[in-house]
Amino acid sequence: MANRIILNAISYHGKGAIEHIIPEVKQRFFKKAFICTDPGLVEHKVINKITDLLDEAELAYEIYSNVKPNPTIENVQTGVQAFKDSGADYIIAVGGGSSMDTAKAVGIIVANPEFSDVVSLEGLAPTRNPTVPIITVPTTAGTGSEVTAYYVITDVERGRKFVCVDANAMSIIAVVDPDMMSSMPRGLTAATGMDALTHAIEGLITKSAWDMSDMLHIKAIELIAKSLRGAVNNEPEGREGMALAQYLAGMGFSNVGLGLVHGMAHPLGATYDTPHGVANAIILPTVMRYNADYSGEKYREIARAFGVPDVEKMHQEEYRRVAIECVAQLSKDVGIPQSLHGIAKEEDLDFLAESAFQDVCTAGNPRETSVYEIRELYKSLL
Ligand SMILES: NC(=O)c1ccc[n+]([C@@H]2O[C@H](COP(=O)([O-])OP(=O)(O)OC[C@H]3O[C@@H](n4cnc5c(N)ncnc54)[C@H](O)[C@@H]3O)[C@@H](O)[C@H]2O)c1
Ligand SMILES: [Fe+2]
């Protein structure tokens, strides 16, 4: 079977990338922007970097900021109404995965109103029309949502997060400017960076991986290994490395899928509001161990990308152990908690395991799994 790659039509990378927004808007004759963001970014004036540009160019916009981390169906539905009321003709999503995912869901529903219940978008949604044009400006370095066909919404009533995969939801222009990320505090930088690492590792070993996605994921791991510690200390090279790395990982996994780490992280986000990157980072080394025998030579590539010398000479058991150790050490160095103790509760394990088993991402895991085995994995992390 042939492999398919879908990416943004245009993307800008590096310091000063946001300067390209205005010429793009003018060239497309867009009239009014619906800025989809969250309250923290308004409060901390991160959003002003974009609104200042629009003000200067005398371009109209309206700000929608009813987005919470792990965004909900309600966030999407009030967003759809606000978009309609605003008279806007395009969206600028400014924020982390939560703002960008909400923007995608809003844009898709405005263009395909038959999905206004939101839940019917789960999985591969058969939408007919492309989203309202979206320009994405990530302010975290993790999700890669600016280049993925994915968006993740929380169904509060059923206590689950659901993953939607839809090429029609792609943002046309991604603006990946490390300066938009420099205001992130240490903990957020660490968590979102570990999300990106999880994308790269899961995307590398997922069932549908192939040469082109491997190339992207290996480069992403190499950059994260080099850059995340510096980014946590707000060093410019670290920020730049992470901005690019998380985008490369997004380019890859969006086209091939993820695995059980994401499958297990989503129920934690839905049940306890655990930040997505923290959930992934805690689970990652354990699931890497679980998947090791189903990963061929890929863990050798991971160890090499982390800069481990002489990986060629290592036997299988050794390079697999070393790859997992490198990931666990990085997670520790950037201050991620090392267990789910105090996060997940033993009495919820049946529900969590069932929910993780049903998650869209779990299907991409290289090792076939079961509710029982997932429950055991959660339990080992308590
Ligand atoms: N679409 C995808 O492909 C994809 C992939 C992975 C995860 N996700 C989803 O993305 C969401 C997580 O997104 P996230 O980790 O980027 O965080 P987020 O968008 O949830 O933001 C978390 C917090 O960080 C703050 N913040 C963001 N940028 C900041 C900055 N520059 N300075 C100061 N504060 C800042 C926000 O105000 C918010 O309070 C989850 O719902 C997850 O499931 C989506
Ligand atoms: Fe993720």
CSV table of C-alpha atoms and ligand atoms in Angstrom, one decimal:
chain,number,residue,atom,x,y,z
A,1,MET,CA,0.0,0.0,0.0
A,2,ALA,CA,1.2,3.5,-0.8
A,3,ASN,CA,2.0,5.9,2.1
A,4,ARG,CA,0.3,9.3,2.3
A,5,ILE,CA,1.8,12.5,3.8
A,6,ILE,CA,-0.3,15.5,4.6
A,7,LEU,CA,1.3,18.7,5.9
A,8,ASN,CA,0.5,22.5,6.1
A,9,ALA,CA,0.4,24.3,2.8
A,10,ILE,CA,3.0,26.8,4.2
A,11,SER,CA,5.0,26.9,7.4
A,12,TYR,CA,7.4,29.5,8.8
A,13,HIS,CA,10.1,28.6,11.3
A,14,GLY,CA,12.5,30.4,13.6
A,15,LYS,CA,12.8,33.8,15.3
A,16,GLY,CA,10.7,36.4,13.6
A,17,ALA,CA,8.3,33.9,11.9
A,18,ILE,CA,5.3,35.8,13.2
A,19,GLU,CA,6.2,38.8,10.9
A,20,HIS,CA,4.9,36.6,8.0
A,21,ILE,CA,1.4,36.5,9.3
A,22,ILE,CA,0.3,39.9,8.0
A,23,PRO,CA,1.5,39.5,4.4
A,24,GLU,CA,-0.2,36.0,4.3
A,25,VAL,CA,-3.5,37.5,5.6
A,26,LYS,CA,-3.4,40.3,3.1
A,27,GLN,CA,-2.4,38.1,0.2
A,28,ARG,CA,-5.4,35.9,0.9
A,29,PHE,CA,-7.8,38.8,1.3
A,30,PHE,CA,-8.9,37.6,4.7
A,31,LYS,CA,-11.1,40.2,6.4
A,32,LYS,CA,-11.5,39.4,10.1
A,33,ALA,CA,-9.7,37.0,12.4
A,34,PHE,CA,-11.3,34.9,15.1
A,35,ILE,CA,-8.4,34.5,17.5
A,36,CYS,CA,-8.7,31.3,19.4
A,37,THR,CA,-6.7,31.3,22.6
A,38,ASP,CA,-6.9,30.7,26.4
A,39,PRO,CA,-7.2,33.0,29.4
A,40,GLY,CA,-3.6,32.5,30.6
A,41,LEU,CA,-2.3,33.8,27.3
A,42,VAL,CA,-4.5,36.8,27.4
A,43,GLU,CA,-3.5,37.6,31.0
A,44,HIS,CA,0.2,37.1,30.4
A,45,LYS,CA,-0.1,39.3,27.2
A,46,VAL,CA,1.4,36.5,25.0
A,47,ILE,CA,-1.4,37.2,22.7
A,48,ASN,CA,-0.4,40.8,22.3
A,49,LYS,CA,2.5,39.8,20.1
A,50,ILE,CA,-0.1,38.8,17.5
A,51,THR,CA,-2.8,41.5,18.2
A,52,ASP,CA,-0.1,44.3,18.0
A,53,LEU,CA,0.7,43.1,14.5
A,54,LEU,CA,-2.9,43.0,13.5
A,55,ASP,CA,-3.6,46.5,15.0
A,56,GLU,CA,-0.6,48.0,13.2
A,57,ALA,CA,-1.9,46.6,9.9
A,58,GLU,CA,-5.4,47.8,10.8
A,59,LEU,CA,-6.8,44.3,10.4
A,60,ALA,CA,-10.0,43.3,12.3
A,61,TYR,CA,-10.1,40.6,14.9
A,62,GLU,CA,-12.1,39.2,17.8
A,63,ILE,CA,-10.6,37.2,20.7
A,64,TYR,CA,-12.2,34.0,21.9
A,65,SER,CA,-10.5,32.7,25.0
A,66,ASN,CA,-13.0,30.2,26.5
A,67,VAL,CA,-10.5,27.3,26.2
A,68,LYS,CA,-9.3,25.3,29.2
A,69,PRO,CA,-6.3,22.9,29.2
A,70,ASN,CA,-7.7,19.5,28.0
A,71,PRO,CA,-10.5,21.5,26.1
A,72,THR,CA,-14.1,20.3,26.4
A,73,ILE,CA,-17.1,19.9,24.1
A,74,GLU,CA,-18.5,23.0,25.7
A,75,ASN,CA,-15.4,25.0,24.8
A,76,VAL,CA,-15.9,23.9,21.2
A,77,GLN,CA,-19.6,24.6,21.1
A,78,THR,CA,-19.4,28.1,22.6
A,79,GLY,CA,-16.5,28.7,20.2
A,80,VAL,CA,-18.7,27.7,17.2
A,81,GLN,CA,-21.4,30.2,18.3
A,82,ALA,CA,-18.8,32.9,19.0
A,83,PHE,CA,-17.3,32.4,15.5
A,84,LYS,CA,-20.7,32.7,13.9
A,85,ASP,CA,-21.5,35.9,15.9
A,86,SER,CA,-18.1,37.5,15.1
A,87,GLY,CA,-18.5,37.7,11.4
A,88,ALA,CA,-14.9,36.4,11.0
A,89,ASP,CA,-13.7,34.6,7.9
A,90,TYR,CA,-10.6,32.9,9.3
A,91,ILE,CA,-9.1,31.7,12.5
A,92,ILE,CA,-5.8,32.5,14.1
A,93,ALA,CA,-5.1,29.9,16.8
A,94,VAL,CA,-2.6,31.2,19.3
A,95,GLY,CA,-1.6,28.8,22.2
A,96,GLY,CA,-0.8,25.3,23.0
A,97,GLY,CA,-2.5,22.1,21.9
A,98,SER,CA,-5.6,23.1,23.7
A,99,SER,CA,-6.2,26.3,21.8
A,100,MET,CA,-5.1,24.9,18.5
A,101,ASP,CA,-7.3,21.7,18.9
A,102,THR,CA,-10.3,23.8,19.9
A,103,ALA,CA,-9.7,26.0,16.8
A,104,LYS,CA,-9.7,22.9,14.6
A,105,ALA,CA,-12.9,21.6,16.0
A,106,VAL,CA,-14.6,25.0,15.7
A,107,GLY,CA,-13.4,25.4,12.1
A,108,ILE,CA,-14.5,21.9,11.1
A,109,ILE,CA,-18.0,22.3,12.7
A,110,VAL,CA,-18.5,25.7,11.1
A,111,ALA,CA,-17.7,24.2,7.7
A,112,ASN,CA,-19.6,20.9,8.5
A,113,PRO,CA,-22.5,21.8,10.8
A,114,GLU,CA,-23.8,18.2,10.8
A,115,PHE,CA,-21.0,17.4,13.3
A,116,SER,CA,-22.2,20.1,15.8
A,117,ASP,CA,-22.6,17.5,18.6
A,118,VAL,CA,-18.7,17.3,18.5
A,119,VAL,CA,-18.6,13.6,19.7
A,120,SER,CA,-19.5,12.3,16.2
A,121,LEU,CA,-16.0,13.7,15.1
A,122,GLU,CA,-14.2,10.9,17.0
A,123,GLY,CA,-11.8,8.8,15.1
A,124,LEU,CA,-11.7,9.2,11.3
A,125,ALA,CA,-14.5,11.8,10.8
A,126,PRO,CA,-16.2,11.7,7.4
A,127,THR,CA,-16.3,15.5,7.0
A,128,ARG,CA,-16.9,16.8,3.5
A,129,ASN,CA,-15.5,20.3,3.7
A,130,PRO,CA,-12.2,21.7,4.7
A,131,THR,CA,-12.1,23.8,7.9
A,132,VAL,CA,-12.5,27.5,7.9
A,133,PRO,CA,-8.9,28.6,7.1
A,134,ILE,CA,-6.7,28.4,10.2
A,135,ILE,CA,-3.3,30.0,10.9
A,136,THR,CA,-1.7,28.3,13.9
A,137,VAL,CA,0.8,30.0,16.2
A,138,PRO,CA,2.0,27.5,18.8
A,139,THR,CA,3.1,29.0,22.2
A,140,THR,CA,4.2,25.6,23.6
A,141,ALA,CA,6.8,23.3,22.1
A,142,GLY,CA,5.1,19.9,22.4
A,143,THR,CA,1.9,18.9,20.6
A,144,GLY,CA,2.8,19.7,17.0
A,145,SER,CA,-1.0,20.4,16.6
A,146,GLU,CA,-0.1,23.2,14.1
A,147,VAL,CA,0.9,20.5,11.6
A,148,THR,CA,-1.2,17.5,12.6
A,149,ALA,CA,-4.5,16.3,11.4
A,150,TYR,CA,-5.3,15.4,15.0
A,151,TYR,CA,-7.3,17.2,17.7
A,152,VAL,CA,-8.3,16.0,21.1
A,153,ILE,CA,-11.4,17.0,23.0
A,154,THR,CA,-12.7,16.1,26.5
A,155,ASP,CA,-16.2,14.7,26.9
A,156,VAL,CA,-16.8,15.7,30.5
A,157,GLU,CA,-20.0,13.8,30.9
A,158,ARG,CA,-18.5,10.5,29.9
A,159,GLY,CA,-15.2,11.2,31.5
A,160,ARG,CA,-13.1,10.7,28.4
A,161,LYS,CA,-10.9,12.4,26.0
A,162,PHE,CA,-11.5,11.5,22.4
A,163,VAL,CA,-9.1,11.8,19.5
A,164,CYS,CA,-10.3,13.1,16.1
A,165,VAL,CA,-8.2,12.5,12.9
A,166,ASP,CA,-9.2,14.5,9.9
A,167,ALA,CA,-7.1,15.9,7.0
A,168,ASN,CA,-9.9,18.5,6.5
A,169,ALA,CA,-8.9,19.9,9.9
A,170,MET,CA,-5.3,20.8,8.9
A,171,SER,CA,-4.2,24.4,9.5
A,172,ILE,CA,-3.1,25.9,6.2
A,173,ILE,CA,-0.3,28.1,7.7
A,174,ALA,CA,1.8,27.2,10.7
A,175,VAL,CA,3.9,29.9,12.3
A,176,VAL,CA,6.5,28.3,14.6
A,177,ASP,CA,8.3,31.1,16.3
A,178,PRO,CA,10.4,30.2,19.4
A,179,ASP,CA,9.9,33.7,20.8
A,180,MET,CA,6.2,32.8,21.2
A,181,MET,CA,7.4,30.0,23.6
A,182,SER,CA,9.9,32.0,25.6
A,183,SER,CA,7.4,32.9,28.3
A,184,MET,CA,6.7,29.3,29.2
A,185,PRO,CA,7.6,28.4,32.8
A,186,ARG,CA,10.0,25.5,33.5
A,187,GLY,CA,7.4,22.9,34.3
A,188,LEU,CA,5.3,23.6,31.2
A,189,THR,CA,8.4,23.6,29.0
A,190,ALA,CA,9.4,20.2,30.5
A,191,ALA,CA,6.0,18.7,30.2
A,192,THR,CA,5.3,19.8,26.6
A,193,GLY,CA,8.8,18.9,25.6
A,194,MET,CA,8.3,15.4,26.9
A,195,ASP,CA,5.0,15.2,24.9
A,196,ALA,CA,7.1,15.9,21.8
A,197,LEU,CA,9.6,13.2,22.7
A,198,THR,CA,6.7,10.8,23.2
A,199,HIS,CA,5.3,11.6,19.8
A,200,ALA,CA,8.7,11.0,18.3
A,201,ILE,CA,9.3,7.7,20.0
A,202,GLU,CA,5.8,6.4,19.5
A,203,GLY,CA,5.8,7.5,15.9
A,204,LEU,CA,9.1,5.8,15.4
A,205,ILE,CA,7.9,2.4,16.5
A,206,THR,CA,4.2,2.6,15.6
A,207,LYS,CA,2.8,-0.1,13.2
A,208,SER,CA,2.6,2.2,10.1
A,209,ALA,CA,6.1,3.8,10.5
A,210,TRP,CA,8.1,4.0,7.2
A,211,ASP,CA,11.4,5.5,6.0
A,212,MET,CA,10.1,9.1,5.7
A,213,SER,CA,8.4,9.2,9.1
A,214,ASP,CA,11.5,7.5,10.7
A,215,MET,CA,13.7,10.2,9.3
A,216,LEU,CA,11.5,12.9,10.9
A,217,HIS,CA,11.2,11.1,14.3
A,218,ILE,CA,14.9,10.3,14.6
A,219,LYS,CA,15.8,13.9,13.9
A,220,ALA,CA,13.2,15.1,16.4
A,221,ILE,CA,14.6,12.8,19.1
A,222,GLU,CA,18.2,14.0,18.4
A,223,LEU,CA,17.1,17.7,18.7
A,224,ILE,CA,15.1,17.1,21.9
A,225,ALA,CA,18.0,15.2,23.5
A,226,LYS,CA,20.2,18.2,22.7
A,227,SER,CA,17.7,21.0,23.4
A,228,LEU,CA,15.1,20.2,26.1
A,229,ARG,CA,17.4,20.8,29.1
A,230,GLY,CA,18.4,24.2,27.7
A,231,ALA,CA,14.8,25.1,26.8
A,232,VAL,CA,13.8,24.5,30.5
A,233,ASN,CA,16.5,27.0,31.4
A,234,ASN,CA,15.0,29.4,28.8
A,235,GLU,CA,18.2,29.4,26.7
A,236,PRO,CA,17.6,30.6,23.1
A,237,GLU,CA,19.2,27.6,21.4
A,238,GLY,CA,17.1,25.3,23.5
A,239,ARG,CA,13.9,27.1,22.6
A,240,GLU,CA,14.8,27.0,18.9
A,241,GLY,CA,15.7,23.3,19.0
A,242,MET,CA,12.5,22.4,20.7
A,243,ALA,CA,10.3,24.6,18.4
A,244,LEU,CA,11.7,22.7,15.4
A,245,ALA,CA,11.8,19.3,17.1
A,246,GLN,CA,8.2,19.3,18.1
A,247,TYR,CA,7.1,20.3,14.6
A,248,LEU,CA,9.2,17.5,13.0
A,249,ALA,CA,7.6,15.0,15.4
A,250,GLY,CA,4.1,16.4,14.5
A,251,MET,CA,4.9,16.0,10.8
A,252,GLY,CA,5.7,12.4,11.4
A,253,PHE,CA,3.2,11.0,13.9
A,254,SER,CA,0.2,12.8,12.2
A,255,ASN,CA,0.8,10.7,9.2
A,256,VAL,CA,1.6,7.3,10.8
A,257,GLY,CA,-0.1,7.3,14.3
A,258,LEU,CA,1.0,6.9,17.9
A,259,GLY,CA,0.7,4.1,20.5
A,260,LEU,CA,-0.2,3.0,24.0
A,261,VAL,CA,1.6,5.9,25.9
A,262,HIS,CA,-0.9,8.3,24.4
A,263,GLY,CA,-3.7,5.8,24.8
A,264,MET,CA,-2.9,5.6,28.5
A,265,ALA,CA,-2.3,9.4,28.9
A,266,HIS,CA,-5.7,10.5,27.6
A,267,PRO,CA,-7.8,8.9,30.4
A,268,LEU,CA,-5.5,10.6,33.0
A,269,GLY,CA,-6.2,13.9,31.3
A,270,ALA,CA,-9.9,13.3,31.2
A,271,THR,CA,-10.2,11.9,34.8
A,272,TYR,CA,-7.8,14.0,36.8
A,273,ASP,CA,-7.0,16.9,34.4
A,274,THR,CA,-3.4,15.7,34.4
A,275,PRO,CA,-1.4,17.9,32.0
A,276,HIS,CA,-1.0,15.9,28.8
A,277,GLY,CA,2.8,16.1,28.7
A,278,VAL,CA,3.2,15.1,32.3
A,279,ALA,CA,1.0,12.0,31.8
A,280,ASN,CA,3.0,11.0,28.7
A,281,ALA,CA,6.3,11.5,30.4
A,282,ILE,CA,5.5,9.4,33.4
A,283,ILE,CA,4.2,6.5,31.3
A,284,LEU,CA,6.8,6.6,28.5
A,285,PRO,CA,9.7,4.6,30.0
A,286,THR,CA,7.3,1.8,31.3
A,287,VAL,CA,5.6,1.4,27.9
A,288,MET,CA,9.0,1.5,26.1
A,289,ARG,CA,10.0,-1.5,28.3
A,290,TYR,CA,6.7,-3.2,27.5
A,291,ASN,CA,7.1,-2.6,23.7
A,292,ALA,CA,10.8,-3.4,23.5
A,293,ASP,CA,10.5,-6.8,21.9
A,294,TYR,CA,8.3,-5.4,19.2
A,295,SER,CA,10.6,-2.5,18.2
A,296,GLY,CA,13.2,-4.3,16.0
A,297,GLU,CA,16.3,-2.2,15.8
A,298,LYS,CA,14.5,1.1,16.6
A,299,TYR,CA,15.8,1.5,20.1
A,300,ARG,CA,19.3,1.4,18.7
A,301,GLU,CA,18.3,4.5,16.7
A,302,ILE,CA,16.9,6.2,19.8
A,303,ALA,CA,20.1,5.5,21.8
A,304,ARG,CA,22.2,6.9,18.9
A,305,ALA,CA,19.9,10.0,18.6
A,306,PHE,CA,20.6,10.6,22.4
A,307,GLY,CA,24.3,10.7,21.5
A,308,VAL,CA,25.3,7.4,23.2
A,309,PRO,CA,28.7,6.3,21.9
A,310,ASP,CA,29.4,2.9,20.3
A,311,VAL,CA,25.7,1.8,19.9
A,312,GLU,CA,26.8,-0.2,16.8
A,313,LYS,CA,28.7,-2.5,19.2
A,314,MET,CA,25.9,-3.0,21.6
A,315,HIS,CA,23.8,-6.2,21.7
A,316,GLN,CA,20.1,-6.0,21.6
A,317,GLU,CA,19.4,-6.1,25.3
A,318,GLU,CA,22.0,-3.5,26.0
A,319,TYR,CA,20.9,-0.8,23.5
A,320,ARG,CA,17.3,-1.3,24.5
A,321,ARG,CA,18.2,-0.8,28.1
A,322,VAL,CA,20.3,2.3,27.3
A,323,ALA,CA,17.6,3.9,25.2
A,324,ILE,CA,15.0,3.6,28.0
A,325,GLU,CA,17.6,4.9,30.5
A,326,CYS,CA,18.3,8.0,28.3
A,327,VAL,CA,14.6,8.8,28.2
A,328,ALA,CA,14.1,8.3,31.9
A,329,GLN,CA,17.1,10.4,32.8
A,330,LEU,CA,16.0,13.3,30.6
A,331,SER,CA,12.5,13.2,32.2
A,332,LYS,CA,14.2,13.2,35.7
A,333,ASP,CA,16.6,16.0,34.8
A,334,VAL,CA,13.7,18.3,33.7
A,335,GLY,CA,11.8,17.6,36.9
A,336,ILE,CA,8.9,15.4,35.8
A,337,PRO,CA,7.4,13.2,38.6
A,338,GLN,CA,8.4,9.6,38.3
A,339,SER,CA,5.2,7.8,39.2
A,340,LEU,CA,1.4,8.2,39.1
A,341,HIS,CA,1.4,8.1,42.9
A,342,GLY,CA,-0.9,11.0,44.0
A,343,ILE,CA,-2.2,11.4,40.4
A,344,ALA,CA,-4.2,8.2,39.7
A,345,LYS,CA,-6.3,6.2,42.2
A,346,GLU,CA,-6.3,2.4,42.5
A,347,GLU,CA,-10.1,2.3,42.5
A,348,ASP,CA,-10.2,3.9,39.0
A,349,LEU,CA,-7.9,1.5,37.3
A,350,ASP,CA,-10.6,-0.6,35.7
A,351,PHE,CA,-12.2,2.5,34.1
A,352,LEU,CA,-8.8,3.9,33.1
A,353,ALA,CA,-7.7,0.6,31.5
A,354,GLU,CA,-10.9,0.2,29.6
A,355,SER,CA,-10.8,3.8,28.4
A,356,ALA,CA,-7.1,3.5,27.3
A,357,PHE,CA,-7.9,0.2,25.4
A,358,GLN,CA,-10.6,2.0,23.4
A,359,ASP,CA,-8.4,5.1,22.6
A,360,VAL,CA,-7.8,5.7,18.9
A,361,CYS,CA,-4.0,6.0,19.6
A,362,THR,CA,-3.7,2.5,21.2
A,363,ALA,CA,-4.5,0.9,17.8
A,364,GLY,CA,-1.1,2.1,16.6
A,365,ASN,CA,0.9,0.4,19.3
A,366,PRO,CA,3.4,-2.2,17.9
A,367,ARG,CA,2.5,-4.8,20.6
A,368,GLU,CA,-1.1,-6.0,20.7
A,369,THR,CA,-2.4,-5.3,24.2
A,370,SER,CA,-5.4,-6.0,26.4
A,371,VAL,CA,-7.4,-4.3,29.2
A,372,TYR,CA,-5.8,-6.5,31.7
A,373,GLU,CA,-2.2,-5.7,30.6
A,374,ILE,CA,-3.0,-2.0,30.5
A,375,ARG,CA,-4.4,-2.2,34.0
A,376,GLU,CA,-1.1,-3.9,35.1
A,377,LEU,CA,0.9,-1.2,33.5
A,378,TYR,CA,-1.0,1.6,35.3
A,379,LYS,CA,-0.7,-0.4,38.6
A,380,SER,CA,3.0,-0.7,38.2
A,381,LEU,CA,3.2,3.1,38.1
A,382,LEU,CA,1.2,3.9,41.2
B,1,LIG,N1,-3.6,17.9,18.1
B,1,LIG,C1,-2.5,17.1,18.4
B,1,LIG,O1,-1.9,16.6,17.5
B,1,LIG,C2,-2.2,16.9,19.8
B,1,LIG,C3,-1.0,16.2,20.1
B,1,LIG,C4,-0.7,16.1,21.5
B,1,LIG,C5,-1.5,16.7,22.5
B,1,LIG,N2,-2.7,17.3,22.1
B,1,LIG,C6,-3.6,17.9,23.1
B,1,LIG,O2,-3.1,19.2,23.4
B,1,LIG,C7,-3.4,19.6,24.7
B,1,LIG,C8,-2.2,20.0,25.5
B,1,LIG,O3,-1.6,21.1,24.9
B,1,LIG,P1,-0.3,21.8,25.5
B,1,LIG,O4,0.5,20.8,26.2
B,1,LIG,O5,0.4,22.5,24.4
B,1,LIG,O6,-0.8,22.8,26.7
B,1,LIG,P2,-2.2,23.7,26.8
B,1,LIG,O7,-2.5,24.3,25.4
B,1,LIG,O8,-3.2,22.9,27.5
B,1,LIG,O9,-1.7,24.9,27.7
B,1,LIG,C9,-1.4,24.6,29.1
B,1,LIG,C10,-1.2,25.9,29.8
B,1,LIG,O10,0.0,26.6,29.4
B,1,LIG,C11,-0.3,28.0,29.2
B,1,LIG,N3,0.7,28.4,28.2
B,1,LIG,C12,0.7,28.1,26.9
B,1,LIG,N4,1.7,28.7,26.3
B,1,LIG,C13,2.3,29.5,27.2
B,1,LIG,C14,3.4,30.4,27.1
B,1,LIG,N5,4.1,30.7,26.0
B,1,LIG,N6,3.7,31.1,28.2
B,1,LIG,C15,3.0,30.9,29.4
B,1,LIG,N7,2.0,30.1,29.5
B,1,LIG,C16,1.6,29.4,28.4
B,1,LIG,C17,-1.7,28.1,28.8
B,1,LIG,O11,-2.2,29.3,29.2
B,1,LIG,C18,-2.3,26.9,29.6
B,1,LIG,O12,-2.8,27.4,30.9
B,1,LIG,C19,-4.1,18.3,25.4
B,1,LIG,O13,-5.5,18.5,25.3
B,1,LIG,C20,-3.6,17.2,24.4
B,1,LIG,O14,-4.4,16.1,24.4
B,1,LIG,C21,-3.0,17.5,20.8
B,2,FE,FE,0.7,14.2,22.7
